[in-house]
XYZ file of C-alpha atoms in Angstrom:
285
model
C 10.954 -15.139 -6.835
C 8.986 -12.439 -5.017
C 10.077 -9.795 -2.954
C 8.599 -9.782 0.342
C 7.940 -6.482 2.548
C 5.868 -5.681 5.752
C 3.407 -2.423 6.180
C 4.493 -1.215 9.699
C 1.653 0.570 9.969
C -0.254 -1.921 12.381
C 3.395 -1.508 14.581
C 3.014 2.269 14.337
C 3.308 4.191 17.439
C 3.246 0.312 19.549
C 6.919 0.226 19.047
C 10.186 1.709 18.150
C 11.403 1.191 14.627
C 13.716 -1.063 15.312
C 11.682 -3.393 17.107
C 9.771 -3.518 13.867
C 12.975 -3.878 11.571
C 14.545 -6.429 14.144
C 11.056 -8.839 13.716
C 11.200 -8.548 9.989
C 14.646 -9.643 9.479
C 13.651 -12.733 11.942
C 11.218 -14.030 9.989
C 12.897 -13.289 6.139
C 11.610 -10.477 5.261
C 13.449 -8.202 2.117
C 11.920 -5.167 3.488
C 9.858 -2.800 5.130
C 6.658 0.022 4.328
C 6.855 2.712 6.384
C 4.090 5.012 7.554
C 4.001 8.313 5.325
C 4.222 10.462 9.027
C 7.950 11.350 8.291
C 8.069 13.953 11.592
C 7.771 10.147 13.560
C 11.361 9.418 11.356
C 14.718 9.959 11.854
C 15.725 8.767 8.516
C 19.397 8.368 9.163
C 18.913 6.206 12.167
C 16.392 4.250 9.948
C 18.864 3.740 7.226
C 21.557 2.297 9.616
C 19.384 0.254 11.016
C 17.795 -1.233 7.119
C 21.854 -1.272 7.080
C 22.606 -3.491 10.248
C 19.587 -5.929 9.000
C 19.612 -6.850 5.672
C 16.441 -4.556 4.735
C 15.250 -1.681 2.114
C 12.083 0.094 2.388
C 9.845 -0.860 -0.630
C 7.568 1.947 0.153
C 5.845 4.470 2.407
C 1.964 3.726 3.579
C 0.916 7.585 2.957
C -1.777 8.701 5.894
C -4.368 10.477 4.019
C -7.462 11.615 6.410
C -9.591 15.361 6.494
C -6.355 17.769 6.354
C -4.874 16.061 3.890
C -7.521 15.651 1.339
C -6.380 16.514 -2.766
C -9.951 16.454 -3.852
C -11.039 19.300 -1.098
C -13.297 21.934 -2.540
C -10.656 24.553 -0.061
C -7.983 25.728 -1.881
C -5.982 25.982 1.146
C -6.772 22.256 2.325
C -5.771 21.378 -1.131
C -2.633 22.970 -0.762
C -2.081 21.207 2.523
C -2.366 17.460 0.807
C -0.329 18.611 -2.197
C 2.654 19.521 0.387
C 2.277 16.305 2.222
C 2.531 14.441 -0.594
C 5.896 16.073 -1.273
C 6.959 15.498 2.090
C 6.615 12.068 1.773
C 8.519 12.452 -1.500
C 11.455 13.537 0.342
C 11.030 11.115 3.523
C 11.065 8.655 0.461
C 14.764 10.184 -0.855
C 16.155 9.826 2.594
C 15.987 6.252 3.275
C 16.013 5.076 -0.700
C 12.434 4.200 -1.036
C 10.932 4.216 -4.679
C 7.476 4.386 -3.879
C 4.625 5.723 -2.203
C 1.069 5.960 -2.168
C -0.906 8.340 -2.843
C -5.534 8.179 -3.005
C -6.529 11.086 -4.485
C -9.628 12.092 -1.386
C -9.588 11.282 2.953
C -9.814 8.230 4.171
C -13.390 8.018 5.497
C -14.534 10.369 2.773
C -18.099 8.459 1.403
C -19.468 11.599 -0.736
C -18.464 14.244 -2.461
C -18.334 17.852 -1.026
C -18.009 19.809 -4.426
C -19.020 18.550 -7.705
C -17.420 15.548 -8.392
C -16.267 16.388 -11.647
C -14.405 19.355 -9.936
C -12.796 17.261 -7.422
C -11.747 14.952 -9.720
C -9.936 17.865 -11.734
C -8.512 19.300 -8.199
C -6.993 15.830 -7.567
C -5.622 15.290 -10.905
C -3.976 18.148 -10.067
C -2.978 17.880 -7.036
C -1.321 14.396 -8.283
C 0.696 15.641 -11.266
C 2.521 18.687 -8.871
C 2.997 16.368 -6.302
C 4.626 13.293 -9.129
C 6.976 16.706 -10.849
C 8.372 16.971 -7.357
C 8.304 13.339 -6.959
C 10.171 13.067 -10.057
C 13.452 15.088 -9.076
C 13.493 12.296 -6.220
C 13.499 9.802 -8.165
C 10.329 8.435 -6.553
C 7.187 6.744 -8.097
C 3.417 7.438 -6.696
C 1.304 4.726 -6.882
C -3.109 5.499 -6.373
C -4.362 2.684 -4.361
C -7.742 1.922 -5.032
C -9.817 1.318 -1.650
C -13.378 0.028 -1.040
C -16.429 1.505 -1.058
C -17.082 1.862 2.635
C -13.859 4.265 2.919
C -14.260 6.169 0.102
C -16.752 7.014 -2.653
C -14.198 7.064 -5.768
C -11.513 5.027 -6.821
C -12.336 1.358 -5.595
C -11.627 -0.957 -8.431
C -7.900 -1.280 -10.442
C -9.921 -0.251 -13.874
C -10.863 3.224 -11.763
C -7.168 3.589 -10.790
C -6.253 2.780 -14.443
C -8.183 5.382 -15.914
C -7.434 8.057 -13.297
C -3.553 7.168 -13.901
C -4.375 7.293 -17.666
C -5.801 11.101 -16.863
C -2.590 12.536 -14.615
C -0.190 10.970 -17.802
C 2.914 10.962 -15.602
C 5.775 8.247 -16.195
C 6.372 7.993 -12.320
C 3.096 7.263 -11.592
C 1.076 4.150 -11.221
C -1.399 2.049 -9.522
C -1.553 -0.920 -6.454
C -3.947 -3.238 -5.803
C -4.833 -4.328 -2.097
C -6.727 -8.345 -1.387
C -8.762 -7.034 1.122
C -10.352 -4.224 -0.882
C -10.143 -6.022 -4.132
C -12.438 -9.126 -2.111
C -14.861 -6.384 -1.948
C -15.334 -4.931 -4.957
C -13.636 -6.942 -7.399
C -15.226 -9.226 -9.802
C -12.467 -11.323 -10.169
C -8.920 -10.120 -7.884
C -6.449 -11.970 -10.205
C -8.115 -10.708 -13.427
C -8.081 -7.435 -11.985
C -4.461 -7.848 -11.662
C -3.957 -9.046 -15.385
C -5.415 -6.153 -16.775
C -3.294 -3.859 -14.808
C -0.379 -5.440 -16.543
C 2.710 -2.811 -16.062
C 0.572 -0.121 -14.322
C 0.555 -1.987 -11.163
C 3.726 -1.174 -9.365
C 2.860 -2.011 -5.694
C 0.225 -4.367 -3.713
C -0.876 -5.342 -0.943
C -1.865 -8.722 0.810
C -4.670 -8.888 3.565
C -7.106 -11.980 3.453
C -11.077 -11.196 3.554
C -10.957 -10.057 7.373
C -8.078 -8.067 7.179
C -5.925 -10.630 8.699
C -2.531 -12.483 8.265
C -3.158 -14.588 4.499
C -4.402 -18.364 5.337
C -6.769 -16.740 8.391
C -9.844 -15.495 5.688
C -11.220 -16.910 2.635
C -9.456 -15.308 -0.186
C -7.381 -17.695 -2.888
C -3.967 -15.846 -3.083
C -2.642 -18.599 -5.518
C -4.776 -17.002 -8.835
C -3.243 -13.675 -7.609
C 0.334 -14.773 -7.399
C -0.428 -16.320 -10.711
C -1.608 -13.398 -12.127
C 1.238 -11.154 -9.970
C 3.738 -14.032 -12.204
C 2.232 -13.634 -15.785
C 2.764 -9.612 -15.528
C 6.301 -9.967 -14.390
C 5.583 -7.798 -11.493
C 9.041 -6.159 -10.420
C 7.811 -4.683 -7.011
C 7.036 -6.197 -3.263
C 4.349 -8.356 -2.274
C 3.789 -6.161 1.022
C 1.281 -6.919 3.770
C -0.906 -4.638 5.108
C -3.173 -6.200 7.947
C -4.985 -4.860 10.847
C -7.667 -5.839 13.628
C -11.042 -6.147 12.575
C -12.402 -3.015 13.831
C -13.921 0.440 12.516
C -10.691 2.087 14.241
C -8.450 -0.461 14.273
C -6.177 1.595 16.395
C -7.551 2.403 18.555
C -7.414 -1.983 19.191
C -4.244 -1.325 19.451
C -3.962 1.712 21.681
C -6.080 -0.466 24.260
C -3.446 -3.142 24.088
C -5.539 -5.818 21.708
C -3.917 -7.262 18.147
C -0.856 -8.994 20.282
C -1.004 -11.607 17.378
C -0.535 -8.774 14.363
C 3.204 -8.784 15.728
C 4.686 -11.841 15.865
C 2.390 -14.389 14.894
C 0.817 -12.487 11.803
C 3.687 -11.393 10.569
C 5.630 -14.754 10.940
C 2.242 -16.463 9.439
C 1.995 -13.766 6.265
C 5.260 -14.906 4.519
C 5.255 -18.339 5.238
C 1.631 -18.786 4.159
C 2.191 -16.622 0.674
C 5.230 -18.576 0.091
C 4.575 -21.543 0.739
C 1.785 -20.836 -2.002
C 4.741 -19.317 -4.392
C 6.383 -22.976 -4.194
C 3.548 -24.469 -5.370
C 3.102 -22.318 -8.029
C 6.470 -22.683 -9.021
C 5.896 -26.807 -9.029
C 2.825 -26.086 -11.276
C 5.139 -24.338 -13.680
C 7.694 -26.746 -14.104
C 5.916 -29.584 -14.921
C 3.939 -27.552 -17.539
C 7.311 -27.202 -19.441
């Protein structure tokens, strides 16, 4: 059986927490992904309210934009990423989360503004201070590989495999994400397989960005392929409005249906599919 969380980063700064926490024990979810902005936190009323509901937090949705950038040519802005990243680590600690993500450039970031070799060296490095810290935490990083039109490195799971291969830390790893995989995978459930243990986290959006079921993706390969690794961590959605800034969607008041309808929609679409592919292997024994 899958474990089922929610990226609250499409709730972020619409609601309180526990609104949030409240909506995801109503429609079965195990657990929540917080946004990595841990001065927006107060941890201990977080935890008893994951307490009070039945929840965990499978992971923290890191925010990673100009002043937070591991691959900047500035020392200083460098620096500045690096000590996020270990902020996060501890938000992580405080309300028992084992993983968050980390990209290794901005958000928005489409070329290079150093030699890319060099940046590639400053975020390795970045990474591996930032996963010692981690460490002591017990927390895992996970590199998320996103598409092409947000960044200009790191947009396939191979990419993510072979910078993960290059940092050689045991608490780190890689995630996949549907909507970015639609665009520049080959093949998303492949993509998956040949992650095999690497892939610790992932998340589900369909082709627009949606709620699963609204797009054109076929999430049944991936949950086959999520099945044949033995993949121990959450199936966690991440969707948002179609928009270049889709917050500022929300800041106008648009995206009513992300709350309750999405969210009810994600998990009963996904598992509904997980039933099915649970009949399929049954009668193939």
């Amino acid at each position: 059986m899958f474990k089922y969380s929610f990226d609250a980063l499409v709730y972020h700064g619409q609601e309180d927490v526990s609104d949030s926490i409240k909506r995801l024990e109503k429609y079965g979810y195990d657990a929540i992904e917080l946004v990595g902005e841990p001065d927006d936190y107060n941890t201990k009323e977080v935890n008893t309210l994951l307490d009070s509901h039945g929840l965990n937090v499978s992971s923290i949705c890191s925010i990673y934009n100009a002043k937070r950038d591991l691959a900047h040519p500035e020392a200083s802005k460098r620096r500045a990423a690096v000590d996020y990243v270990k902020s996060v680590a501890d938000m992580a600690s405080e309300v028992n989360c084992p993983v968050i993500i980390v990209t290794p450039t901005a958000n928005g970031k489409t070329s290079p503004l150093a030699n890319r070799e060099d940046e590639r060296k400053w975020a390795v490095e970045g990474i591996r201070e930032a996963a010692e810290y981690a460490r002591k935490q017990n927390v895992k990083l996970c590199l998320e590989a996103w598409n092409r039109y947000e960044t200009y490195w790191l947009n396939r799971l191979d990419q993510a495999l072979d910078l993960n291969a290059e940092v050689g830390m045991d608490n780190v790893g890689i995630m996949g994400d549907t909507f970015h995989m639609n665009i520049e995978e080959e093949n998303i459930a492949e993509a998956i397989r040949n992650s095999g243990n690497d892939l610790i986290h992932i998340h589900f959006a369909d082709s627009n960005r949606a709620a699963p079921g609204i797009g054109h993706i076929d999430f049944l390969p991936a949950l086959k392929a999520l099945n044949e690794i033995d993949y121990q961590g959450h199936i966690t959605f991440e969707i948002l409005p179609a928009s270049a800034d889709p917050f500022s969607v929300m800041r106008q008041g648009g995206g009513s249906e992300f709350f309750d309808e999405y969210t009810k929609k994600s998990i009963d679409y996904i598992k509904d599919l997980e039933s099915k592919l649970y009949k399929e292997l049954e009668l193939k024994r």
